């Protein structure tokens, strides 16, 4: 911002010099902060963005449910990633599944279906997570964005549970500051 008057604000960026007019004009400069906050709220709403910004990542070990779900999912990704894991000669079979050949056979049978279905479901959840992060002004140039998205791809719905909890907490903090 290069200048502010009772009638407008002037900006300069990248060679452009736009002017934003106050409608109605400010009665005094004391009114400027309140009006700018109001304009910011209107702009966020028009852009479909939230005034709650996400700036941090809550890891899966933050709560027991997330940790259990993350662990089960990552083990499922690893085990069902290739059919050979359920055959003699694989580390998984030779160290554990040789004791349960019927279960190994069952896993081998469902592997071609389970892995792609799980990948599709988790890919869909990632698109929802990306949309939610963008709405809360967390962009992909930060490690936190990648952590949320990566965690979501591995574990799915429990990452949303943690993110929604964080958004609720920030909303409560913001509301308590107003009062």
Coordinates of N, CA and C in Angstrom, one line a residue:
X1 N 0.9 -1.2 0.0 CA 0.0 0.0 0.0 C 0.9 1.2 0.0
X2 N 0.6 2.1 -0.9 CA 1.5 3.3 -1.0 C 0.8 4.6 -0.4
X3 N -0.5 4.5 -0.3 CA -1.2 5.7 0.2 C -2.6 5.3 0.7
X4 N -3.2 6.0 1.7 CA -4.5 5.8 2.1 C -5.1 7.2 2.4
X5 N -6.3 7.4 1.9 CA -7.1 8.7 2.2 C -8.4 8.3 2.7
X6 N -9.3 9.2 3.0 CA -10.6 8.9 3.4 C -11.5 8.3 2.3
X7 N -11.1 8.5 1.1 CA -11.9 8.0 0.0 C -11.3 6.7 -0.7
X8 N -10.0 6.5 -0.6 CA -9.4 5.3 -1.3 C -8.1 4.9 -0.7
X9 N -7.6 3.7 -1.2 CA -6.3 3.2 -0.9 C -5.6 2.9 -2.2
X10 N -4.3 3.3 -2.2 CA -3.5 3.1 -3.4 C -2.4 2.0 -3.2
X11 N -2.2 1.2 -4.2 CA -1.2 0.1 -4.0 C -0.2 0.2 -5.2
X12 N 0.9 -0.5 -5.1 CA 1.8 -0.7 -6.2 C 2.5 -2.0 -6.0
X13 N 2.4 -2.8 -7.1 CA 3.0 -4.1 -7.2 C 3.2 -4.5 -8.6
X14 N 4.3 -5.1 -8.9 CA 4.7 -5.6 -10.2 C 4.4 -4.5 -11.3
X15 N 4.6 -3.3 -11.1 CA 4.4 -2.2 -12.1 C 3.0 -1.7 -12.1
X16 N 2.1 -2.4 -11.5 CA 0.7 -2.0 -11.5 C 0.4 -1.0 -10.3
X17 N -0.5 -0.1 -10.5 CA -0.8 0.9 -9.5 C -2.3 1.0 -9.3
X18 N -3.0 -0.1 -8.7 CA -4.4 0.0 -8.6 C -4.8 0.9 -7.4
X19 N -6.1 1.3 -7.5 CA -6.7 2.1 -6.4 C -8.0 1.4 -6.0
X20 N -8.2 1.3 -4.7 CA -9.5 0.7 -4.2 C -10.2 1.8 -3.5
X21 N -11.4 2.1 -4.0 CA -12.2 3.2 -3.4 C -13.1 2.7 -2.2
X22 N -13.2 3.5 -1.2 CA -14.1 3.2 -0.1 C -15.5 3.6 -0.4
X23 N -16.4 2.7 -0.2 CA -17.8 3.0 -0.5 C -18.7 2.6 0.7
X24 N -19.1 3.5 1.5 CA -18.9 4.9 1.5 C -17.6 5.3 2.0
X25 N -17.1 6.6 1.7 CA -15.8 7.0 2.2 C -15.7 6.9 3.7
X26 N -14.5 6.8 4.2 CA -14.3 6.8 5.7 C -14.7 8.1 6.3
X27 N -15.2 8.1 7.5 CA -15.6 9.3 8.2 C -14.3 9.8 8.8
X28 N -13.4 8.9 9.3 CA -12.1 9.3 9.9 C -11.2 8.1 9.7
X29 N -9.9 8.4 10.0 CA -8.9 7.4 9.8 C -9.0 6.3 10.9
X30 N -9.7 6.6 12.0 CA -9.9 5.6 13.1 C -10.8 4.5 12.5
X31 N -11.6 4.8 11.6 CA -12.5 3.8 11.0 C -11.8 2.8 10.0
X32 N -10.6 3.2 9.6 CA -9.8 2.4 8.5 C -9.6 1.0 8.9
X33 N -9.1 0.7 10.1 CA -8.8 -0.7 10.5 C -10.1 -1.6 10.4
X34 N -11.2 -1.1 11.0 CA -12.4 -1.8 11.0 C -12.9 -2.1 9.5
X35 N -12.8 -1.1 8.7 CA -13.3 -1.2 7.3 C -12.4 -2.2 6.5
X36 N -11.1 -2.1 6.8 CA -10.1 -3.0 6.1 C -10.4 -4.5 6.5
X37 N -10.6 -4.7 7.8 CA -11.0 -6.0 8.3 C -12.3 -6.5 7.6
X38 N -13.2 -5.7 7.5 CA -14.5 -6.0 6.8 C -14.3 -6.3 5.3
X39 N -13.4 -5.5 4.7 CA -13.1 -5.8 3.3 C -12.4 -7.1 3.1
X40 N -11.5 -7.4 4.0 CA -10.8 -8.7 4.0 C -11.7 -9.8 4.1
X41 N -12.7 -9.8 5.0 CA -13.7 -10.8 5.2 C -14.5 -11.0 4.0
X42 N -14.9 -9.9 3.3 CA -15.7 -10.0 2.1 C -14.9 -10.6 1.0
X43 N -13.6 -10.3 0.9 CA -12.7 -10.8 -0.2 C -12.6 -12.3 0.1
X44 N -12.3 -12.8 1.3 CA -12.2 -14.2 1.6 C -13.4 -14.9 1.2
X45 N -14.6 -14.4 1.6 CA -15.8 -15.0 1.3 C -16.0 -15.2 -0.2
X46 N -15.8 -14.1 -0.9 CA -15.9 -14.1 -2.4 C -15.0 -15.2 -3.1
X47 N -13.8 -15.4 -2.5 CA -12.9 -16.3 -3.0 C -13.1 -17.8 -2.5
X48 N -14.1 -17.9 -1.6 CA -14.4 -19.2 -1.1 C -13.3 -19.7 0.0
X49 N -12.7 -18.7 0.6 CA -11.6 -19.0 1.6 C -12.1 -18.8 3.0
X50 N -11.5 -19.4 3.9 CA -11.8 -19.3 5.3 C -10.9 -18.3 6.0
X51 N -11.4 -17.6 7.0 CA -10.5 -16.7 7.8 C -9.7 -17.4 8.8
X52 N -9.9 -18.7 8.9 CA -9.1 -19.6 9.8 C -7.9 -20.2 9.0
X53 N -6.7 -19.8 9.3 CA -5.5 -20.2 8.6 C -4.9 -21.4 9.3
X54 N -4.5 -22.4 8.5 CA -3.8 -23.6 9.0 C -2.3 -23.3 8.7
X55 N -1.5 -23.4 9.8 CA -0.1 -23.2 9.6 C 0.7 -24.3 10.2
X56 N 0.1 -25.3 10.8 CA 0.9 -26.4 11.4 C 0.2 -27.7 11.0
X57 N 1.0 -28.8 11.3 CA 0.6 -30.2 11.0 C 0.6 -30.9 12.3
X58 N -0.5 -31.7 12.5 CA -0.6 -32.6 13.7 C -0.3 -34.0 13.2
X59 N 0.7 -34.6 13.7 CA 1.1 -35.9 13.2 C 0.1 -37.0 13.7
X60 N 0.1 -38.2 13.1 CA -0.8 -39.3 13.4 C -0.6 -39.8 14.9
X61 N 0.6 -39.6 15.4 CA 0.8 -40.1 16.8 C 0.2 -39.2 17.8
X62 N -0.5 -38.1 17.4 CA -1.1 -37.2 18.4 C -2.3 -37.8 19.1
X63 N -2.9 -38.8 18.5 CA -4.0 -39.5 19.2 C -4.0 -40.9 18.9
X64 N -4.5 -41.7 19.8 CA -4.4 -43.2 19.6 C -5.1 -43.7 18.4
X65 N -6.3 -43.2 18.1 CA -7.1 -43.7 16.9 C -6.3 -43.4 15.6
X66 N -5.7 -42.2 15.5 CA -4.9 -41.9 14.3 C -3.7 -42.8 14.2
X67 N -3.0 -43.0 15.3 CA -1.8 -43.8 15.3 C -2.2 -45.3 14.9
X68 N -3.2 -45.8 15.4 CA -3.6 -47.2 15.1 C -4.0 -47.3 13.6
X69 N -4.8 -46.3 13.1 CA -5.3 -46.3 11.7 C -4.1 -46.1 10.8
X70 N -3.2 -45.2 11.1 CA -2.0 -44.9 10.3 C -1.2 -46.2 10.2
X71 N -0.9 -46.8 11.3 CA -0.1 -48.1 11.4 C -0.7 -49.2 10.6
X72 N -2.0 -49.4 10.7 CA -2.7 -50.5 9.9 C -2.6 -50.1 8.4
X73 N -2.9 -48.9 8.1 CA -2.8 -48.5 6.7 C -1.5 -48.6 6.1
X74 N -0.4 -48.2 6.8 CA 0.9 -48.3 6.2 C 1.4 -49.7 6.0
X75 N 1.0 -50.5 7.0 CA 1.3 -52.0 6.9 C 0.5 -52.6 5.7
X76 N -0.7 -52.2 5.5 CA -1.5 -52.7 4.4 C -0.9 -52.3 3.1
X77 N -0.5 -51.0 3.0 CA 0.2 -50.5 1.8 C 1.4 -51.4 1.5
X78 N 2.2 -51.6 2.5 CA 3.4 -52.3 2.3 C 3.2 -53.8 1.9
X79 N 2.3 -54.4 2.7 CA 2.0 -55.9 2.4 C 1.3 -56.1 1.1
X80 N 0.3 -55.3 0.8 CA -0.5 -55.6 -0.4 C 0.0 -54.9 -1.6
X81 N 1.2 -54.2 -1.5 CA 1.8 -53.5 -2.6 C 2.1 -54.4 -3.8
X82 N 2.4 -55.7 -3.5 CA 2.8 -56.6 -4.6 C 2.3 -58.0 -4.3
X83 N 1.8 -58.7 -5.2 CA 1.3 -60.1 -5.0 C 2.3 -61.0 -4.4
X84 N 3.6 -60.9 -4.8 CA 4.6 -61.8 -4.4 C 4.8 -61.8 -2.9
X85 N 4.3 -60.8 -2.2 CA 4.5 -60.7 -0.7 C 3.8 -61.9 0.0
X86 N 2.9 -62.5 -0.7 CA 2.1 -63.6 -0.1 C 2.5 -65.0 -0.6
X87 N 3.7 -65.0 -1.2 CA 4.2 -66.3 -1.8 C 5.4 -66.7 -1.1
X88 N 5.7 -68.0 -1.1 CA 7.0 -68.5 -0.5 C 8.2 -67.8 -1.2
X89 N 9.2 -67.4 -0.3 CA 10.3 -66.7 -0.9 C 10.3 -65.3 -0.5
X90 N 9.1 -64.7 -0.2 CA 9.1 -63.3 0.2 C 9.4 -63.2 1.7
X91 N 9.9 -62.0 2.1 CA 10.2 -61.8 3.5 C 8.9 -62.0 4.4
X92 N 7.8 -61.4 4.0 CA 6.6 -61.5 4.7 C 6.1 -63.0 4.9
X93 N 6.1 -63.7 3.8 CA 5.7 -65.1 3.9 C 6.6 -65.9 4.7
X94 N 7.9 -65.8 4.4 CA 8.9 -66.7 5.1 C 9.1 -66.3 6.5
X95 N 8.8 -65.1 7.0 CA 8.9 -64.8 8.4 C 7.7 -64.9 9.2
X96 N 6.5 -64.8 8.5 CA 5.3 -64.8 9.3 C 4.1 -65.7 8.7
X97 N 3.9 -65.5 7.4 CA 2.7 -66.1 6.8 C 2.8 -67.6 6.6
X98 N 4.1 -68.1 6.6 CA 4.2 -69.6 6.4 C 3.4 -70.4 7.5
X99 N 3.2 -69.7 8.6 CA 2.4 -70.4 9.7 C 0.9 -70.4 9.4
X100 N 0.5 -69.5 8.5 CA -0.9 -69.4 8.2 C -1.1 -69.4 6.7
X101 N -0.9 -70.6 6.1 CA -1.0 -70.7 4.6 C -2.4 -70.3 4.1
X102 N -3.5 -70.6 4.8 CA -4.8 -70.3 4.3 C -5.0 -68.8 4.3
X103 N -4.5 -68.1 5.3 CA -4.6 -66.6 5.3 C -3.7 -66.0 4.2
X104 N -2.5 -66.6 4.0 CA -1.7 -66.1 2.9 C -2.4 -66.3 1.6
X105 N -3.0 -67.4 1.4 CA -3.7 -67.6 0.1 C -4.9 -66.6 0.0
X106 N -5.6 -66.4 1.0 CA -6.7 -65.4 1.0 C -6.2 -64.0 0.6
X107 N -5.1 -63.6 1.3 CA -4.5 -62.3 1.0 C -4.0 -62.2 -0.5
X108 N -3.5 -63.3 -1.0 CA -3.0 -63.3 -2.4 C -4.2 -63.2 -3.3
X109 N -5.3 -63.8 -2.9 CA -6.5 -63.7 -3.7 C -7.1 -62.3 -3.8
X110 N -7.1 -61.6 -2.6 CA -7.8 -60.3 -2.6 C -6.8 -59.1 -3.0
X111 N -5.5 -59.4 -3.0 CA -4.5 -58.4 -3.3 C -4.8 -57.6 -4.6
X112 N -5.1 -58.3 -5.7 CA -5.3 -57.5 -7.0 C -6.5 -56.5 -6.9
X113 N -7.4 -56.8 -5.9 CA -8.6 -55.9 -5.8 C -8.4 -54.9 -4.7
X114 N -7.8 -55.3 -3.6 CA -7.7 -54.5 -2.4 C -6.8 -53.3 -2.7
X115 N -5.6 -53.5 -3.3 CA -4.6 -52.5 -3.4 C -5.2 -51.3 -4.3
X116 N -5.7 -51.6 -5.5 CA -6.2 -50.5 -6.4 C -7.4 -49.8 -5.8
X117 N -8.3 -50.6 -5.1 CA -9.4 -49.9 -4.5 C -9.0 -49.0 -3.4
X118 N -8.0 -49.4 -2.6 CA -7.5 -48.6 -1.5 C -6.8 -47.4 -2.1
X119 N -6.1 -47.6 -3.2 CA -5.4 -46.4 -3.8 C -6.4 -45.4 -4.3
X120 N -7.5 -45.9 -5.0 CA -8.5 -45.0 -5.5 C -9.2 -44.2 -4.3
X121 N -9.5 -44.9 -3.3 CA -10.2 -44.2 -2.2 C -9.3 -43.2 -1.5
X122 N -8.0 -43.5 -1.3 CA -7.1 -42.6 -0.7 C -6.7 -41.5 -1.6
X123 N -6.7 -41.7 -2.9 CA -6.4 -40.6 -3.9 C -7.6 -39.6 -3.8
X124 N -8.8 -40.1 -3.7 CA -10.0 -39.2 -3.6 C -9.9 -38.4 -2.3
X125 N -9.6 -39.1 -1.3 CA -9.4 -38.4 0.0 C -8.4 -37.3 -0.1
X126 N -7.3 -37.6 -0.8 CA -6.2 -36.6 -1.0 C -6.8 -35.3 -1.7
X127 N -7.6 -35.5 -2.7 CA -8.2 -34.4 -3.4 C -9.1 -33.5 -2.5
X128 N -9.8 -34.2 -1.6 CA -10.6 -33.5 -0.6 C -9.7 -32.7 0.4
X129 N -8.6 -33.4 0.8 CA -7.7 -32.7 1.7 C -7.1 -31.5 1.1
X130 N -6.7 -31.6 -0.2 CA -6.0 -30.5 -0.9 C -7.0 -29.3 -1.0
X131 N -8.3 -29.6 -1.3 CA -9.3 -28.5 -1.3 C -9.4 -27.9 0.0
X132 N -9.5 -28.7 1.1 CA -9.7 -28.1 2.4 C -8.5 -27.3 2.9
X133 N -7.3 -27.8 2.6 CA -6.1 -27.0 2.9 C -6.0 -25.7 2.2
X134 N -6.4 -25.7 0.9 CA -6.4 -24.4 0.1 C -7.4 -23.5 0.7
X135 N -8.6 -24.0 1.1 CA -9.6 -23.1 1.7 C -9.1 -22.4 3.0
X136 N -8.2 -23.1 3.7 CA -7.6 -22.6 4.9 C -6.2 -22.0 4.7
X137 N -5.9 -21.6 3.5 CA -4.7 -20.9 3.1 C -3.4 -21.6 3.3
X138 N -3.4 -22.9 3.3 CA -2.2 -23.7 3.4 C -1.9 -24.2 2.0
X139 N -0.8 -23.7 1.4 CA -0.5 -23.9 0.0 C 0.6 -25.0 -0.1
X140 N 0.8 -25.5 -1.3 CA 1.7 -26.6 -1.5 C 3.2 -26.3 -1.4
X141 N 3.5 -25.0 -1.2 CA 4.9 -24.6 -1.1 C 5.4 -24.8 0.4
X142 N 4.6 -25.4 1.2 CA 5.1 -25.6 2.6 C 5.2 -27.0 3.0
X143 N 6.0 -27.4 3.9 CA 6.2 -28.7 4.3 C 4.9 -29.2 5.0
X144 N 4.2 -28.3 5.7 CA 3.0 -28.7 6.4 C 1.9 -29.2 5.4
X145 N 1.8 -28.6 4.2 CA 0.9 -29.0 3.2 C 1.2 -30.5 2.8
X146 N 2.5 -30.7 2.5 CA 2.9 -32.0 2.1 C 2.7 -33.1 3.2
X147 N 2.9 -32.6 4.4 CA 2.7 -33.6 5.6 C 1.2 -34.0 5.7
X148 N 0.3 -33.0 5.6 CA -1.1 -33.3 5.6 C -1.5 -34.2 4.5
X149 N -1.1 -33.8 3.3 CA -1.5 -34.6 2.1 C -0.9 -36.0 2.1
X150 N 0.4 -36.1 2.5 CA 1.0 -37.5 2.6 C 0.4 -38.3 3.7
X151 N 0.1 -37.7 4.8 CA -0.6 -38.4 5.9 C -1.9 -38.9 5.4
X152 N -2.6 -38.0 4.7 CA -4.0 -38.3 4.2 C -3.9 -39.5 3.3
X153 N -2.9 -39.5 2.4 CA -2.8 -40.6 1.4 C -2.6 -42.0 2.2
X154 N -1.8 -41.9 3.2 CA -1.5 -43.2 3.9 C -2.7 -43.6 4.8
X155 N -3.3 -42.7 5.6 CA -4.3 -43.1 6.6 C -5.7 -42.7 6.2
X156 N -5.9 -41.7 5.4 CA -7.3 -41.3 5.0 C -8.0 -40.5 6.1
X157 N -9.2 -41.0 6.5 CA -10.1 -40.2 7.3 C -9.6 -39.7 8.6
X158 N -8.7 -40.4 9.3 CA -8.3 -39.9 10.6 C -7.4 -38.6 10.4
X159 N -6.8 -38.4 9.3 CA -6.1 -37.1 9.0 C -7.2 -36.0 9.0
X160 N -8.3 -36.2 8.5 CA -9.4 -35.2 8.5 C -9.9 -34.9 9.9
X161 N -10.0 -36.0 10.7 CA -10.4 -35.8 12.1 C -9.4 -34.9 12.8
X162 N -8.1 -35.1 12.6 CA -7.2 -34.2 13.3 C -7.2 -32.7 12.7
X163 N -7.4 -32.6 11.4 CA -7.4 -31.3 10.8 C -8.7 -30.6 11.2
X164 N -9.8 -31.3 11.2 CA -11.1 -30.6 11.7 C -11.0 -30.2 13.2
X165 N -10.3 -31.0 14.0 CA -10.1 -30.6 15.4 C -9.2 -29.4 15.5
X166 N -8.2 -29.3 14.7 CA -7.4 -28.1 14.6 C -8.1 -26.8 14.2
X167 N -9.0 -27.0 13.2 CA -9.8 -25.9 12.7 C -10.8 -25.4 13.8
X168 N -11.4 -26.4 14.5 CA -12.3 -26.1 15.6 C -11.6 -25.3 16.7
X169 N -10.4 -25.8 17.0 CA -9.6 -25.1 18.1 C -9.3 -23.7 17.7
X170 N -8.9 -23.5 16.5 CA -8.6 -22.1 16.0 C -9.8 -21.2 15.9
X171 N -10.9 -21.8 15.6 CA -12.2 -21.1 15.6 C -12.6 -20.7 17.0
X172 N -12.5 -21.6 17.9 CA -12.8 -21.2 19.3 C -11.8 -20.1 19.9
X173 N -10.6 -20.2 19.5 CA -9.6 -19.2 19.9 C -10.0 -17.8 19.4
X174 N -10.4 -17.8 18.1 CA -10.7 -16.6 17.4 C -12.0 -16.0 18.1
X175 N -13.0 -16.8 18.4 CA -14.2 -16.4 19.0 C -14.0 -15.8 20.4
X176 N -13.1 -16.5 21.1 CA -12.8 -16.0 22.5 C -12.1 -14.7 22.5
X177 N -11.3 -14.4 21.5 CA -10.6 -13.1 21.4 C -11.6 -12.0 21.1
X178 N -12.7 -12.3 20.4 CA -13.7 -11.3 20.1 C -14.5 -10.8 21.3
X179 N -14.6 -11.7 22.3 CA -15.4 -11.4 23.5 C -14.6 -11.0 24.6

